[in-house]
Amino acid sequence: MVSAAPRVALLHEWFASYAGSERVVEQAMAVFPDAPLFALCDFMSEQERGFLGGRRPTTSFIQRLPFAKRKFRGYLPLMPLAVEQFCFDDFDVVLSSSHCVAHGALTRADQLHISYVHSPIRYAWDLQHQYLRESGLTWGLRSMLVRMIMHYMRLWDHASADRTDVFVANSQYVANRVRKTYRRPCEVIYPPVDVEAFAFQSDKDDYYLTASRMVPYKRVDVVVEAFRQLPGKRLVVIGDGPDMKKIKRLAGPNVQLLGHQSFAELRRHMQSARAFVFAADEDFGITPVEAQACGTPCIAYGVGGSLETVAAGRTGLHFEQQTADCVADAIRRFETEADRFEPAAIRAHAERFSIERFRKELAELVARCWDQHRQSSTVQATS
């Protein structure tokens, strides 16, 4: 007898912009088209919310709090309470997309909770001290208050992890952090990358490319500064953000700052670049995969997701530190080895992260875990 498909609910923390975690939710909706959406709040603009296909998520009380549209992240201390108020009684499986509190949803013993973890709360765990430094909160009354909130969040985060039946991470890097933080096993399903939107091109021009939001942790500054040591090499920079003034001060005559560009222009530059340079410490990092989908090799910081998305010696190179000297040395090394990087092989590597692969692996995981959960529940009920 074939068992009926489980009734699935999708839980996301918030909808405010279309970024990496929203791409995961978009494809999860494609796998489970009848699954309703839940979110702490939904402030997605009409211009960006097309990927939701007209769906409006069920939201929490945070949606209605004062100034929430602009300052909802400031309600972080209330988010554990908010996620615990959702009622999932009508569903068999809760599939959460979590980088903050979604894994802490309340479910019954006969229900299955699978949490796709983009990251444990980094600013409460391994990045707390960096967050305090960058926010100017290393001392004083506000620093004490924030530290107390982070302490409370860690206690709740660790305790609530026991509510999740199955953890799934977006990379081995994040899976290791899940094991460290929650002491729980964790499977890996790489997030979906729309490799088909980035057409392959074997002919390359003589320039390097980096593309990113201009925010401190992306470390665009060290890439730009590296090219001051490489006056004979050209760098094109695409992106905008708070660090743009700093980047302009660092840029030499061989660096072209294009600011924000359309998707078509970004793709065109990725297709033609000699190599893509990526200096961020990312949990996964979609942009290097998009560049490789164009057949373009990557020169990436050898930490985090880049170790899994960029195959050293086959699709690119890694550098060991986020410094201009290390980036410049990696580019010099690339110049001596450029002929070994075959664009067609680079494209084939990128296809390992496709949308189709993500949908297949997610559907198989939910079906397998639900069958195991039902069988386990049946055995316990009869014993």
Short mmCIF file of C-alpha atoms in Angstrom, two decimals:
data_model
loop_
_atom_site.label_atom_id
_atom_site.label_comp_id
_atom_site.label_asym_id
_atom_site.label_seq_id
_atom_site.Cartn_x
_atom_site.Cartn_y
_atom_site.Cartn_z
CA MET A 1 0.00 0.00 0.00
CA VAL A 2 1.40 3.39 -1.01
CA SER A 3 1.24 5.91 1.82
CA ALA A 4 -0.21 9.36 1.21
CA ALA A 5 2.19 12.23 0.73
CA PRO A 6 2.74 14.19 3.94
CA ARG A 7 1.11 17.56 4.47
CA VAL A 8 4.01 20.03 4.50
CA ALA A 9 4.29 23.55 5.95
CA LEU A 10 7.17 25.90 5.05
CA LEU A 11 8.59 28.20 7.72
CA HIS A 12 11.01 31.06 7.01
CA GLU A 13 12.23 33.70 9.46
CA TRP A 14 11.36 36.82 7.50
CA PHE A 15 10.80 38.11 4.00
CA ALA A 16 12.56 41.45 3.50
CA SER A 17 14.77 40.96 0.43
CA TYR A 18 15.49 38.33 -2.21
CA ALA A 19 18.80 36.76 -1.19
CA GLY A 20 20.31 33.31 -0.77
CA SER A 21 17.90 31.96 1.85
CA GLU A 22 14.91 33.20 -0.14
CA ARG A 23 16.19 31.26 -3.16
CA VAL A 24 16.02 28.13 -1.03
CA VAL A 25 12.43 28.92 -0.02
CA GLU A 26 11.53 29.61 -3.65
CA GLN A 27 12.69 26.16 -4.73
CA ALA A 28 11.15 24.48 -1.68
CA MET A 29 7.83 25.99 -2.80
CA ALA A 30 8.39 24.43 -6.23
CA VAL A 31 8.94 21.01 -4.61
CA PHE A 32 5.90 21.43 -2.34
CA PRO A 33 3.50 23.68 -4.29
CA ASP A 34 0.60 23.15 -1.87
CA ALA A 35 2.58 23.94 1.27
CA PRO A 36 1.49 27.14 3.03
CA LEU A 37 4.10 29.68 4.12
CA PHE A 38 4.80 30.94 7.63
CA ALA A 39 7.18 33.77 8.59
CA LEU A 40 7.82 36.01 11.56
CA CYS A 41 7.21 39.02 9.31
CA ASP A 42 6.83 39.87 5.65
CA PHE A 43 8.05 43.24 4.41
CA MET A 44 9.06 42.15 0.91
CA SER A 45 8.56 44.92 -1.65
CA GLU A 46 6.11 44.39 -4.48
CA GLN A 47 9.01 44.60 -6.95
CA GLU A 48 10.88 41.69 -5.30
CA ARG A 49 8.09 39.40 -4.16
CA GLY A 50 7.35 37.86 -7.56
CA PHE A 51 9.21 34.67 -6.55
CA LEU A 52 6.47 34.03 -3.97
CA GLY A 53 3.95 33.48 -6.77
CA GLY A 54 1.29 35.55 -5.07
CA ARG A 55 1.54 33.72 -1.77
CA ARG A 56 1.22 35.70 1.47
CA PRO A 57 2.73 34.00 4.49
CA THR A 58 1.05 33.68 7.85
CA THR A 59 3.00 36.10 10.04
CA SER A 60 3.61 36.51 13.78
CA PHE A 61 2.84 39.41 16.11
CA ILE A 62 6.18 40.99 15.12
CA GLN A 63 4.54 42.04 11.85
CA ARG A 64 2.33 44.47 13.79
CA LEU A 65 4.86 45.93 16.24
CA PRO A 66 5.83 49.63 16.01
CA PHE A 67 8.49 50.47 13.39
CA ALA A 68 8.80 46.77 12.50
CA LYS A 69 8.96 47.45 8.76
CA ARG A 70 12.30 49.23 9.12
CA LYS A 71 13.56 47.88 12.45
CA PHE A 72 12.25 44.31 12.73
CA ARG A 73 15.74 42.94 13.46
CA GLY A 74 15.71 45.03 16.63
CA TYR A 75 12.98 42.73 17.94
CA LEU A 76 15.43 39.80 18.06
CA PRO A 77 14.77 39.14 21.79
CA LEU A 78 11.08 38.55 20.97
CA MET A 79 11.68 36.23 18.02
CA PRO A 80 11.98 33.00 20.05
CA LEU A 81 8.59 33.75 21.59
CA ALA A 82 7.14 34.66 18.19
CA VAL A 83 8.19 31.45 16.42
CA GLU A 84 6.77 29.38 19.26
CA GLN A 85 3.30 30.85 18.66
CA PHE A 86 2.81 29.27 15.23
CA CYS A 87 0.38 26.35 15.25
CA PHE A 88 1.23 23.52 12.85
CA ASP A 89 -1.45 21.07 14.00
CA ASP A 90 -2.77 20.56 10.45
CA PHE A 91 0.56 19.35 9.04
CA ASP A 92 2.70 16.22 9.09
CA VAL A 93 6.02 17.88 8.21
CA VAL A 94 7.39 21.31 9.06
CA LEU A 95 10.26 22.31 6.78
CA SER A 96 11.99 25.36 8.20
CA SER A 97 14.56 27.65 6.59
CA SER A 98 16.64 28.84 9.52
CA HIS A 99 19.48 31.25 10.22
CA CYS A 100 18.05 32.56 13.47
CA VAL A 101 15.05 31.01 15.26
CA ALA A 102 12.96 28.98 12.79
CA HIS A 103 14.42 25.69 13.99
CA GLY A 104 12.76 26.36 17.37
CA ALA A 105 9.17 25.94 16.16
CA LEU A 106 6.95 23.75 18.34
CA THR A 107 5.73 20.45 16.89
CA ARG A 108 4.09 17.30 18.28
CA ALA A 109 5.79 13.92 18.65
CA ASP A 110 3.95 12.53 15.61
CA GLN A 111 5.10 15.44 13.44
CA LEU A 112 8.45 15.71 11.67
CA HIS A 113 10.48 18.93 11.79
CA ILE A 114 13.26 19.23 9.21
CA SER A 115 15.36 22.39 9.51
CA TYR A 116 17.45 23.59 6.57
CA VAL A 117 20.13 25.61 8.34
CA HIS A 118 21.84 28.47 6.52
CA SER A 119 23.82 29.07 9.70
CA PRO A 120 23.38 28.90 13.46
CA ILE A 121 23.02 32.46 14.83
CA ARG A 122 26.52 33.61 13.98
CA TYR A 123 26.38 36.90 15.91
CA ALA A 124 25.39 34.98 19.04
CA TRP A 125 27.99 32.22 18.67
CA ASP A 126 31.34 32.28 16.85
CA LEU A 127 31.06 35.85 15.51
CA GLN A 128 29.85 37.55 18.68
CA HIS A 129 33.13 39.35 19.38
CA GLN A 130 33.52 40.47 15.77
CA TYR A 131 29.91 41.73 15.78
CA LEU A 132 30.52 43.73 18.96
CA ARG A 133 33.70 45.30 17.54
CA GLU A 134 32.12 46.26 14.23
CA SER A 135 29.08 47.70 16.01
CA GLY A 136 31.16 49.75 18.47
CA LEU A 137 29.80 47.73 21.39
CA THR A 138 32.97 46.52 23.09
CA TRP A 139 32.28 48.37 26.35
CA GLY A 140 29.66 50.41 28.17
CA LEU A 141 26.04 49.92 29.21
CA ARG A 142 24.79 49.14 25.69
CA SER A 143 27.53 46.52 25.32
CA MET A 144 26.42 44.85 28.56
CA LEU A 145 22.81 44.82 27.40
CA VAL A 146 23.68 43.30 24.01
CA ARG A 147 25.91 40.68 25.66
CA MET A 148 23.05 39.71 27.99
CA ILE A 149 20.69 39.35 25.02
CA MET A 150 23.22 37.20 23.14
CA HIS A 151 23.67 35.04 26.25
CA TYR A 152 19.91 34.53 26.44
CA MET A 153 19.78 33.76 22.70
CA ARG A 154 22.49 31.11 23.06
CA LEU A 155 20.64 29.40 25.90
CA TRP A 156 17.37 29.37 23.95
CA ASP A 157 19.08 28.42 20.68
CA HIS A 158 20.82 25.38 22.11
CA ALA A 159 17.75 24.20 24.03
CA SER A 160 15.39 24.69 21.08
CA ALA A 161 17.64 22.66 18.77
CA ASP A 162 16.29 19.53 20.47
CA ARG A 163 12.91 20.28 18.88
CA THR A 164 14.29 19.68 15.39
CA ASP A 165 14.21 16.08 14.20
CA VAL A 166 16.54 16.45 11.19
CA PHE A 167 19.13 19.13 10.53
CA VAL A 168 20.22 19.85 6.96
CA ALA A 169 22.98 22.37 6.19
CA ASN A 170 23.80 24.33 3.04
CA SER A 171 27.47 23.22 3.15
CA GLN A 172 29.85 20.97 5.04
CA TYR A 173 31.21 24.15 6.62
CA VAL A 174 27.82 24.93 8.17
CA ALA A 175 27.21 21.25 9.01
CA ASN A 176 30.40 21.30 11.10
CA ARG A 177 29.14 24.40 12.91
CA VAL A 178 25.77 22.73 13.54
CA ARG A 179 27.58 19.75 15.09
CA LYS A 180 29.73 22.09 17.19
CA THR A 181 26.82 24.30 18.31
CA TYR A 182 24.01 21.78 18.78
CA ARG A 183 25.93 18.49 19.10
CA ARG A 184 23.66 17.01 16.46
CA PRO A 185 24.30 15.11 13.20
CA CYS A 186 23.63 17.11 10.07
CA GLU A 187 23.13 16.24 6.41
CA VAL A 188 24.15 18.55 3.55
CA ILE A 189 22.13 19.72 0.56
CA TYR A 190 23.85 22.49 -1.34
CA PRO A 191 21.55 25.45 -2.06
CA PRO A 192 20.10 25.97 -5.55
CA VAL A 193 22.11 28.04 -8.02
CA ASP A 194 20.47 29.05 -11.28
CA VAL A 195 23.40 27.90 -13.42
CA GLU A 196 21.20 27.89 -16.53
CA ALA A 197 20.87 31.69 -16.26
CA PHE A 198 24.66 32.02 -16.70
CA ALA A 199 25.53 30.92 -20.20
CA PHE A 200 28.86 29.24 -20.82
CA GLN A 201 31.52 31.21 -22.71
CA SER A 202 34.99 29.89 -23.49
CA ASP A 203 36.54 33.11 -24.84
CA LYS A 204 37.85 35.37 -22.07
CA ASP A 205 39.00 38.98 -21.99
CA ASP A 206 42.05 40.28 -20.13
CA TYR A 207 40.48 41.56 -16.91
CA TYR A 208 39.64 40.23 -13.47
CA LEU A 209 36.23 40.65 -11.86
CA THR A 210 34.84 40.92 -8.36
CA ALA A 211 31.15 41.52 -7.67
CA SER A 212 29.58 41.99 -4.26
CA ARG A 213 27.66 44.21 -1.91
CA MET A 214 30.08 46.77 -0.51
CA VAL A 215 29.92 45.70 3.13
CA PRO A 216 32.92 45.02 5.42
CA TYR A 217 32.80 41.22 5.62
CA LYS A 218 32.83 40.83 1.82
CA ARG A 219 36.41 42.25 1.88
CA VAL A 220 36.24 43.92 -1.50
CA ASP A 221 38.82 46.33 -0.08
CA VAL A 222 41.59 43.71 0.00
CA VAL A 223 40.88 42.73 -3.62
CA VAL A 224 41.06 46.35 -4.79
CA GLU A 225 44.17 47.00 -2.72
CA ALA A 226 45.85 43.91 -4.17
CA PHE A 227 45.66 45.38 -7.66
CA ARG A 228 47.76 48.33 -6.53
CA GLN A 229 50.55 45.74 -6.46
CA LEU A 230 49.57 44.57 -9.96
CA PRO A 231 49.62 47.73 -12.12
CA GLY A 232 49.72 45.68 -15.31
CA LYS A 233 46.49 43.85 -14.45
CA ARG A 234 42.96 45.23 -14.75
CA LEU A 235 40.18 44.75 -12.20
CA VAL A 236 36.47 45.42 -12.75
CA VAL A 237 34.35 45.88 -9.60
CA ILE A 238 30.56 45.55 -9.65
CA GLY A 239 28.44 46.42 -6.62
CA ASP A 240 27.48 49.21 -4.26
CA GLY A 241 26.99 49.73 -0.55
CA PRO A 242 28.29 51.42 2.60
CA ASP A 243 31.97 50.67 1.82
CA MET A 244 31.92 52.34 -1.62
CA LYS A 245 33.72 55.51 -0.47
CA LYS A 246 36.47 53.41 1.10
CA ILE A 247 36.80 51.33 -2.07
CA LYS A 248 37.07 54.46 -4.21
CA ARG A 249 39.94 55.74 -2.06
CA LEU A 250 41.81 52.44 -2.48
CA ALA A 251 41.24 52.06 -6.22
CA GLY A 252 44.16 52.72 -8.54
CA PRO A 253 43.99 53.59 -12.25
CA ASN A 254 43.81 49.90 -13.20
CA VAL A 255 40.58 49.41 -11.18
CA GLN A 256 37.21 50.20 -12.79
CA LEU A 257 34.33 50.72 -10.36
CA LEU A 258 31.00 50.15 -12.12
CA GLY A 259 28.70 50.37 -9.09
CA HIS A 260 25.39 48.54 -9.20
CA GLN A 261 24.71 46.86 -12.54
CA SER A 262 21.80 44.99 -14.06
CA PHE A 263 21.78 41.20 -14.04
CA ALA A 264 22.52 41.19 -17.78
CA GLU A 265 25.64 43.33 -17.28
CA LEU A 266 26.84 41.24 -14.35
CA ARG A 267 26.42 38.07 -16.39
CA ARG A 268 28.23 39.59 -19.38
CA HIS A 269 31.20 40.54 -17.23
CA MET A 270 31.25 37.11 -15.57
CA GLN A 271 31.28 35.40 -18.94
CA SER A 272 34.20 37.45 -20.25
CA ALA A 273 36.40 37.78 -17.16
CA ARG A 274 39.80 36.11 -17.04
CA ALA A 275 38.98 35.08 -13.47
CA PHE A 276 36.56 35.95 -10.67
CA VAL A 277 38.13 37.10 -7.37
CA PHE A 278 36.24 36.37 -4.14
CA ALA A 279 37.59 37.38 -0.71
CA ALA A 280 34.61 36.78 1.63
CA ASP A 281 34.28 34.11 4.29
CA GLU A 282 30.87 32.73 3.28
CA ASP A 283 28.87 29.79 4.56
CA PHE A 284 28.33 28.78 0.93
CA GLY A 285 28.77 31.66 -1.54
CA ILE A 286 26.56 31.66 -4.63
CA THR A 287 28.49 34.21 -6.71
CA PRO A 288 31.60 32.04 -7.30
CA VAL A 289 29.34 29.23 -8.55
CA GLU A 290 27.59 31.63 -10.94
CA ALA A 291 30.98 32.72 -12.30
CA GLN A 292 32.03 29.09 -12.77
CA ALA A 293 28.76 28.41 -14.60
CA CYS A 294 30.09 30.87 -17.20
CA GLY A 295 33.27 28.80 -17.48
CA THR A 296 35.22 31.43 -15.52
CA PRO A 297 37.80 30.24 -12.95
CA CYS A 298 37.72 31.62 -9.40
CA ILE A 299 40.44 32.91 -7.11
CA ALA A 300 38.83 32.59 -3.68
CA TYR A 301 39.59 32.88 0.01
CA GLY A 302 40.23 29.30 1.11
CA VAL A 303 37.84 29.22 4.06
CA GLY A 304 34.20 28.24 4.40
CA GLY A 305 32.02 27.45 1.43
CA SER A 306 34.71 28.35 -1.10
CA LEU A 307 36.57 25.17 -0.19
CA GLU A 308 33.53 23.23 -1.43
CA THR A 309 32.48 25.35 -4.43
CA VAL A 310 35.93 26.09 -5.89
CA ALA A 311 38.00 23.00 -6.70
CA ALA A 312 41.63 24.03 -6.25
CA GLY A 313 43.72 23.25 -9.31
CA ARG A 314 40.67 22.42 -11.47
CA THR A 315 38.25 25.34 -11.30
CA GLY A 316 40.37 27.92 -9.54
CA LEU A 317 42.81 28.72 -6.74
CA HIS A 318 42.56 29.49 -3.02
CA PHE A 319 44.48 32.05 -0.98
CA GLU A 320 45.05 31.60 2.74
CA GLN A 321 44.49 35.04 4.31
CA GLN A 322 42.21 38.01 3.68
CA THR A 323 45.08 40.35 2.89
CA ALA A 324 46.09 42.29 -0.23
CA ASP A 325 49.44 40.50 -0.31
CA CYS A 326 47.80 37.06 -0.34
CA VAL A 327 45.34 38.08 -3.06
CA ALA A 328 48.12 39.54 -5.19
CA ASP A 329 50.25 36.41 -4.76
CA ALA A 330 47.30 34.22 -5.77
CA ILE A 331 46.74 36.25 -8.94
CA ARG A 332 50.44 35.99 -9.86
CA ARG A 333 50.20 32.25 -9.30
CA PHE A 334 47.08 32.09 -11.44
CA GLU A 335 48.88 33.88 -14.27
CA THR A 336 51.49 31.11 -14.38
CA GLU A 337 48.85 28.34 -14.31
CA ALA A 338 45.98 29.87 -16.31
CA ASP A 339 46.23 27.38 -19.16
CA ARG A 340 45.37 24.45 -16.89
CA PHE A 341 41.83 25.75 -16.19
CA GLU A 342 39.49 24.36 -18.84
CA PRO A 343 36.28 26.44 -19.17
CA ALA A 344 34.11 23.41 -20.08
CA ALA A 345 35.30 21.51 -17.00
CA ILE A 346 34.62 24.57 -14.83
CA ARG A 347 31.07 24.75 -16.18
CA ALA A 348 30.54 21.04 -15.51
CA HIS A 349 31.65 21.55 -11.91
CA ALA A 350 29.14 24.39 -11.43
CA GLU A 351 26.28 22.17 -12.61
CA ARG A 352 26.70 20.14 -9.41
CA PHE A 353 24.88 23.00 -7.66
CA SER A 354 21.92 23.33 -10.03
CA ILE A 355 18.28 24.01 -9.16
CA GLU A 356 17.21 20.61 -10.51
CA ARG A 357 19.71 18.83 -8.26
CA PHE A 358 18.48 20.79 -5.20
CA ARG A 359 14.82 19.98 -5.87
CA LYS A 360 15.56 16.28 -6.34
CA GLU A 361 17.66 16.00 -3.18
CA LEU A 362 15.17 17.96 -1.06
CA ALA A 363 12.19 15.87 -2.24
CA GLU A 364 14.08 12.64 -1.60
CA LEU A 365 15.21 13.78 1.84
CA VAL A 366 11.70 14.73 3.01
CA ALA A 367 10.21 11.47 1.67
CA ARG A 368 12.93 9.35 3.28
CA CYS A 369 12.82 11.10 6.65
CA TRP A 370 9.01 11.02 6.75
CA ASP A 371 8.96 7.28 6.05
CA GLN A 372 11.54 6.69 8.78
CA HIS A 373 9.62 8.89 11.21
CA ARG A 374 6.32 7.06 10.55
CA GLN A 375 7.94 3.66 10.92
CA SER A 376 9.60 4.71 14.17
CA SER A 377 6.32 6.09 15.52
CA THR A 378 4.52 2.85 14.59
CA VAL A 379 7.13 0.67 16.34
CA GLN A 380 6.96 2.81 19.49
CA ALA A 381 3.15 2.69 19.49
CA THR A 382 3.07 -1.12 19.29
CA SER A 383 5.90 -1.84 21.73
#
